[in-house]
Structures are given as structure tokens and as C-alpha cells.
Coordinates of C-alpha atoms in Angstrom, one line a residue:
M174 CA 97.7 114.9 88.6
N175 CA 100.8 117.1 88.8
S176 CA 99.0 120.3 87.7
F177 CA 96.8 122.6 89.7
G178 CA 94.9 125.9 89.0
R179 CA 92.7 127.3 86.3
I180 CA 94.3 130.6 85.1
F181 CA 97.3 130.8 87.4
R182 CA 98.3 127.1 86.8
V183 CA 101.3 125.2 88.1
H184 CA 102.9 122.0 87.1
I185 CA 105.5 120.3 89.3
F186 CA 108.2 117.8 88.3
G187 CA 111.3 116.0 89.5
E188 CA 112.4 113.6 92.2
S189 CA 114.1 114.0 95.6
H190 CA 117.4 112.5 94.5
G191 CA 117.1 113.1 90.7
E192 CA 119.0 115.8 88.8
C193 CA 116.5 118.5 89.8
V194 CA 113.1 119.4 90.9
G195 CA 111.1 122.3 89.4
I196 CA 107.9 124.0 88.5
T197 CA 106.2 125.5 85.4
I198 CA 103.8 128.4 86.0
D199 CA 101.3 129.2 83.3
G200 CA 99.0 132.2 83.3
C201 CA 101.2 134.7 85.2
P202 CA 100.4 138.2 84.0
A203 CA 103.0 139.9 81.8
G204 CA 105.1 142.8 83.0
L205 CA 105.6 141.7 86.7
P206 CA 109.2 142.6 87.8
L207 CA 110.8 139.3 88.8
T208 CA 114.3 138.1 89.7
A209 CA 115.7 135.3 91.9
D210 CA 116.0 137.7 94.8
D211 CA 112.2 137.9 94.9
L212 CA 112.0 134.2 95.6
L213 CA 115.0 133.7 97.9
P214 CA 113.4 134.8 101.3
D215 CA 110.7 132.2 101.1
L216 CA 113.0 129.5 99.7
E217 CA 115.3 130.2 102.6
R218 CA 112.5 129.6 105.1
R219 CA 111.7 126.2 103.5
K220 CA 115.2 124.9 103.7
G221 CA 116.3 122.1 106.1
G222 CA 119.3 122.4 108.4
K223 CA 118.2 125.8 109.6
Q224 CA 116.4 125.1 112.9
K225 CA 116.1 122.7 115.7
G226 CA 114.1 119.6 114.7
A227 CA 114.7 120.0 110.9
T228 CA 116.6 117.6 108.6
P229 CA 120.4 118.4 108.3
R230 CA 120.1 118.1 104.5
Q231 CA 120.9 121.4 102.9
E232 CA 120.4 122.3 99.3
E233 CA 121.4 125.6 97.7
D234 CA 117.8 126.0 96.3
Y235 CA 118.8 128.8 94.0
P236 CA 116.1 129.3 91.3
I237 CA 117.2 128.8 87.7
F238 CA 114.8 130.5 85.4
K239 CA 114.5 128.6 82.0
S240 CA 111.6 130.5 80.4
G241 CA 109.0 133.2 80.8
I242 CA 111.3 136.0 82.0
F243 CA 112.8 138.7 79.8
E244 CA 114.8 141.7 81.0
N245 CA 113.7 140.8 84.6
K246 CA 110.0 140.9 83.8
T247 CA 107.4 138.2 83.2
T248 CA 106.5 137.8 79.5
G249 CA 103.0 136.3 80.1
F250 CA 104.2 132.9 78.8
P251 CA 105.0 129.9 81.0
I252 CA 107.7 130.4 83.6
T253 CA 109.9 127.3 84.2
I254 CA 112.1 127.3 87.3
L255 CA 114.6 124.5 88.1
F256 CA 116.3 123.7 91.5
E257 CA 119.3 121.4 91.3
N258 CA 119.7 118.5 93.8
K259 CA 123.3 118.4 94.9
N260 CA 123.3 117.2 98.5
T261 CA 121.9 113.7 98.1
R262 CA 122.9 110.5 100.0
S263 CA 121.1 107.8 98.0
E264 CA 123.1 105.0 99.6
D265 CA 120.9 105.5 102.8
Y266 CA 117.9 104.3 100.8
N267 CA 119.7 101.4 99.1
K268 CA 120.5 99.9 102.5
Q269 CA 116.8 99.9 103.6
R270 CA 115.2 99.0 100.3
S271 CA 114.1 95.7 101.7
F272 CA 111.5 97.5 103.9
P273 CA 108.7 99.6 102.4
R274 CA 108.8 102.3 105.0
P275 CA 105.6 102.5 107.2
G276 CA 103.9 105.8 106.7
H277 CA 105.6 106.4 103.4
A278 CA 104.4 105.8 99.8
D279 CA 107.0 103.1 99.1
W280 CA 104.6 100.2 99.0
V281 CA 101.7 101.8 97.2
A282 CA 104.1 103.5 94.7
H283 CA 105.7 100.1 94.0
Q284 CA 102.3 98.5 93.3
K285 CA 101.0 101.4 91.2
F286 CA 104.1 101.9 89.1
G287 CA 105.4 98.4 88.9
G288 CA 108.7 99.0 90.6
H289 CA 109.8 101.7 88.0
E290 CA 109.4 104.5 90.5
D291 CA 112.5 106.4 91.8
Y292 CA 112.4 105.3 95.5
R293 CA 115.4 107.4 96.7
G294 CA 114.3 109.9 99.3
G295 CA 110.7 109.2 98.4
G296 CA 111.2 110.1 94.8
H297 CA 108.3 112.2 93.4
F298 CA 106.4 111.8 96.7
S299 CA 109.1 113.8 98.6
A300 CA 108.5 117.2 100.2
R301 CA 111.5 118.2 98.2
L302 CA 109.1 119.0 95.4
T303 CA 107.5 121.8 97.5
T304 CA 110.6 123.9 96.6
G305 CA 109.0 124.8 93.3
I306 CA 105.6 125.4 94.9
V307 CA 107.2 127.8 97.4
A308 CA 108.8 129.7 94.4
A309 CA 105.5 129.9 92.6
G310 CA 103.8 131.0 95.8
A311 CA 106.3 133.9 96.2
I312 CA 105.3 135.0 92.7
A313 CA 101.6 134.8 93.5
K314 CA 102.2 136.8 96.7
K315 CA 103.9 139.5 94.6
L316 CA 100.8 139.7 92.4
M317 CA 98.6 140.4 95.5
A318 CA 100.4 143.3 97.2
S319 CA 97.3 144.2 99.2
V320 CA 96.9 140.6 100.6
N321 CA 98.9 139.4 103.6
I322 CA 99.3 135.7 104.2
T323 CA 100.9 134.5 107.5
A324 CA 101.3 130.9 108.7
Q325 CA 102.9 129.7 111.9
V326 CA 103.3 126.6 114.0
T327 CA 101.0 126.9 117.0
A328 CA 101.6 123.5 118.6
I329 CA 104.0 120.6 118.5
A330 CA 103.3 117.2 120.0
G331 CA 100.2 118.7 121.6
E332 CA 102.2 121.4 123.3
T333 CA 101.7 125.2 122.6
D334 CA 105.3 125.6 124.0
L335 CA 107.1 124.5 120.9
E336 CA 110.4 123.8 122.6
K337 CA 108.6 121.6 125.1
G338 CA 106.9 119.7 122.2
L339 CA 110.2 119.2 120.4
Q340 CA 111.9 118.0 123.6
K341 CA 109.1 115.3 123.9
G342 CA 110.2 113.9 120.6
I343 CA 113.9 114.1 121.5
D344 CA 113.4 112.4 124.8
A345 CA 111.3 109.6 123.1
K346 CA 113.9 109.3 120.3
D347 CA 110.8 109.6 118.0
S348 CA 109.2 112.0 115.6
V349 CA 106.3 114.4 116.4
G350 CA 103.5 116.2 114.6
G351 CA 102.1 119.7 115.0
I352 CA 99.4 122.3 114.1
V353 CA 99.9 125.1 111.6
E354 CA 97.6 128.1 111.5
C355 CA 97.2 130.4 108.6
V356 CA 95.7 133.9 108.6
V357 CA 95.0 136.0 105.5
D358 CA 94.2 139.7 105.7
G359 CA 93.1 142.0 102.9
L360 CA 90.9 139.7 100.8
P361 CA 88.0 141.2 98.9
V362 CA 84.5 140.0 99.3
G363 CA 83.3 137.5 96.7
L364 CA 86.1 135.1 96.0
G365 CA 85.0 131.5 95.5
E366 CA 82.6 129.7 93.2
P367 CA 79.9 127.4 94.8
Y368 CA 79.4 124.5 94.8
F369 CA 82.6 122.6 94.0
D370 CA 85.0 125.6 93.7
S371 CA 84.2 127.1 97.1
V372 CA 87.2 128.7 98.8
E373 CA 87.3 125.9 101.4
S374 CA 87.0 123.2 98.7
V375 CA 89.9 124.5 96.5
L376 CA 92.1 125.4 99.4
S377 CA 91.6 122.0 101.0
H378 CA 92.4 120.3 97.7
I379 CA 95.9 121.8 97.5
L380 CA 96.5 121.8 101.3
F381 CA 96.0 118.0 101.4
A382 CA 98.6 117.7 98.6
I383 CA 101.3 119.0 101.1
P384 CA 103.1 115.9 102.3
A385 CA 102.1 114.9 105.9
V386 CA 98.9 117.0 106.2
R387 CA 96.2 114.9 107.8
G388 CA 93.4 117.4 108.6
V389 CA 92.2 120.9 107.7
E390 CA 89.7 123.1 109.5
F391 CA 88.4 126.6 108.8
G392 CA 87.4 129.1 111.5
T393 CA 86.1 127.4 114.6
G394 CA 86.4 124.1 112.7
F395 CA 85.5 120.9 114.5
A396 CA 84.8 122.8 117.7
A397 CA 81.7 124.1 115.9
A398 CA 80.1 120.7 116.4
T399 CA 79.9 121.5 120.2
M400 CA 78.4 125.0 119.8
F401 CA 74.8 126.3 119.6
G402 CA 73.9 128.0 116.3
S403 CA 73.4 131.3 118.1
Q404 CA 77.0 131.0 119.4
H405 CA 78.5 130.1 116.1
N406 CA 76.7 132.6 113.9
D407 CA 78.9 135.7 113.1
A408 CA 76.8 138.8 113.5
I409 CA 77.4 141.5 110.8
E410 CA 78.3 144.9 112.3
N411 CA 78.4 147.2 109.3
A412 CA 77.8 147.6 105.5
E413 CA 81.3 146.4 104.7
G414 CA 80.4 143.0 106.2
K415 CA 82.6 143.1 109.2
T416 CA 81.5 140.5 111.7
R417 CA 81.6 140.6 115.5
T418 CA 83.1 137.1 115.7
N419 CA 84.8 135.0 113.0
H420 CA 83.7 131.5 113.7
A421 CA 83.3 131.0 109.9
G422 CA 86.9 131.8 109.3
G423 CA 86.1 134.5 106.7
V424 CA 84.1 132.2 104.3
V425 CA 80.3 131.9 104.2
G426 CA 78.6 129.9 101.5
G427 CA 82.0 129.1 100.0
I428 CA 82.6 132.8 99.3
T429 CA 85.0 135.2 101.1
N430 CA 83.2 137.7 103.2
G431 CA 85.9 140.3 103.7
N432 CA 87.0 139.2 107.2
Q433 CA 90.2 137.4 108.0
L434 CA 90.5 134.0 106.3
V435 CA 91.6 131.6 109.1
F436 CA 92.3 127.9 108.9
R437 CA 94.5 125.3 110.6
L438 CA 96.2 122.1 109.5
A439 CA 97.1 119.0 111.4
V440 CA 100.6 117.7 110.3
K441 CA 101.4 114.1 111.2
P442 CA 104.7 113.0 112.8
T443 CA 107.5 112.5 110.4
S444 CA 107.1 108.9 109.0
S445 CA 110.9 108.4 109.0
T446 CA 111.6 107.9 112.7
P447 CA 114.7 106.5 114.3
K448 CA 112.5 104.4 116.6
E449 CA 112.8 100.7 115.9
Q450 CA 109.7 99.4 114.1
N451 CA 108.4 96.0 113.0
S452 CA 107.1 95.7 109.5
L453 CA 107.3 93.8 106.3
N454 CA 110.5 92.8 104.6
W455 CA 109.3 92.3 101.1
E456 CA 112.3 90.3 100.1
T457 CA 111.7 87.6 102.7
G458 CA 108.0 88.0 103.0
A459 CA 108.2 88.1 106.8
T460 CA 107.9 90.9 109.3
Q461 CA 111.0 91.9 111.3
N462 CA 112.5 94.7 113.3
F463 CA 114.3 97.6 111.6
S464 CA 115.1 101.3 112.0
I465 CA 115.3 104.0 109.4
K466 CA 118.7 105.6 108.9
G467 CA 119.5 108.9 107.1
R468 CA 118.7 112.6 107.5
H469 CA 115.1 113.4 108.5
D470 CA 113.0 116.0 110.2
L471 CA 112.1 115.5 113.9
C472 CA 109.0 117.5 113.2
V473 CA 108.0 118.3 109.6
A474 CA 105.4 120.9 110.8
L475 CA 108.3 123.2 111.4
R476 CA 109.0 123.6 107.7
A477 CA 105.3 123.7 106.7
P478 CA 104.3 127.4 107.3
V479 CA 106.0 128.8 104.2
I480 CA 104.6 126.0 102.1
V481 CA 101.1 126.6 103.5
E482 CA 101.5 130.3 102.6
A483 CA 102.6 129.4 99.1
V484 CA 99.7 127.1 98.3
T485 CA 97.3 129.6 99.8
A486 CA 98.7 132.3 97.5
L487 CA 98.4 130.1 94.5
V488 CA 94.7 129.5 95.1
L489 CA 93.9 133.2 96.0
A490 CA 95.8 134.6 93.0
D491 CA 94.0 132.2 90.7
M492 CA 90.6 133.3 92.2
M493 CA 91.5 137.0 91.9
L494 CA 92.5 136.5 88.3
L495 CA 89.2 134.8 87.7
E496 CA 87.4 137.8 89.2
Q497 CA 89.6 140.2 87.2
R498 CA 91.0 141.8 90.3
I499 CA 94.5 141.2 89.0
P500 CA 95.2 142.7 85.5
R501 CA 96.6 140.5 82.8
I502 CA 99.4 143.1 82.2
I503 CA 101.2 144.6 85.1
N504 CA 102.2 148.3 84.4

């Protein structure tokens, strides 16, 4: 449900317009030097209001450690981190409560939880909850000093020129989607447990938990369906397992092969669009035109790279702990 991982395990909580959002991290080795400063660079990358096409909502996002840290080092016990919600405008959601917003979880949440859900800003379904995930990811990255994880937006609205893609959305007065690519260097051979805990399986599980992700592909991905086997196969060049090509994206048989781990995500257009839509008014029972007000991202893909890096780090740190490649006590 709201927990993920086996040894390095995280549990998220909170709502977009509630008092706070946060995360509890269990299984982090003891002795890791850790302060708020270690988390702030990635938290800053996740913020809104920092770039063209992002929501103007800005939160301080300063991590408040409530447990698991003593004398600026991890204790080996659960780490709980809170982030206060201060810059909320809940009245924007009161005004449009009559319409379960298309593309959002409003309608299904209402059915599943009987109307008891906090609907403001999407409540528990909001990407606001990725704040804690990014914080946990920064800790996981610190545990894997030899591993480098880099994600970036490679296309917006079908355009590799990102400015051109954003402009398409601005001109249409609508939201747009994008593609995010992630590359991981420095992984050892042997991570992953077939069948159901293969690297792709576990990564895909958590990647699809990121709001707005609609597709994931590894290596050549869907293009592999158009290739011959002799084209797609990655010839091994040396005893270390280096391959001439990397159509597999660094994973064979569900196990890392020592080459770059490469995958891409398709991120849908932001569901909250200023474009007028026609949908159900559940107070009248009829459909009618309406538009969504408030502060929203033109392209949510722009804020996704650091979240993708974080969830990738969570999975890989967990797998490395399982393989005993990260010690339980950091000296």
C-alpha cells in the first residue's frame, strides 16, 4: 500500500493540503553521516516555481528529522522526516468540488473511500507526497557512493527541443507531457532476483507509483519489436561483461550485467489543464462545461527527473543491501 522495499523500506504519509507530508525509512545502516544539508540539493530540484512550465506553488520543503538521527549520524533505527505544508490555497478546490476532475483520482477516491478522502490538491494522491520520496532517495544515493544516477527530460510534447515543446502547450493554452530518460553507471553485476523481483519488475513497480507515469521501457524498449534478434543481441566483448551495444539496457534475465542501466518513462500531460472541458457535475448528475482553476504545472515531466532518480536509488540500495554490498554499519 503506502510502503515499499524489503530491507531499505519506506513508508509515505500525508496529504497535499494537510498539516504535513513525510516519510519513514526503515533499514538504513547505522553510522551514515546525515544532516538536512545532504537532502536539500535534491529537494530544491523537486520544487515548483523554479522553472518555466512548473506550478507557482512554492513550499519551503525543509526536512524536519523526528527520529533515527543522533549526533548527525543514522542510528540504524527508523528515520522519520516531516515537511510542513504552508503555501496552500484550499479554496481553489472548494470552488470546483462539483466536478470530479478528469484525469485525477477524485471520482475513484470518492467511490473507494466513501467521501472521507481529503480532496484538496488531490490529497494523498498528490505528487506533493514525492517530497519524502526524494529525501529518502538522497539518503539511498549517499549509501551508494560508487553509483551515479542521472535522469533528464529528453522530449516535451513530442519535441526534443524542450522550449519548443513547452511553447506548444502555451500556445494551445493546454498542458503537455514528456519523456524522461534515466542512466545509471557503476552498478555491479548480479543485482535482481528472477522471476518476480527482477530489476525491471521492481523498478517498474515503483516507477508507476510516480503520479502521471504512463509507460516504462528499458534499453531499446518497444523499438525492439521491430528489430531482428541478431540486431538486438548485445555481443559480450570481455570477461567483465562489457557489451558492444546496450539494447538490453544493462539488464539480462532480470539481473544487472555491469553495463549502463538505461530506461525511459512516458509522463502524461498534467491532468489539471486550463482548457475548458465537458464532464460530469456530480451534484446535478449532468455533464457541463468547466475549467480548472488554481496553480498547476504546464508539464509535470519537468519536475520528474529528481523523483525518478530517487525511486531508482531506493530500489538499487535495497538490492545492494540484499547482496551485502552495503554494510549494515557505516564506518
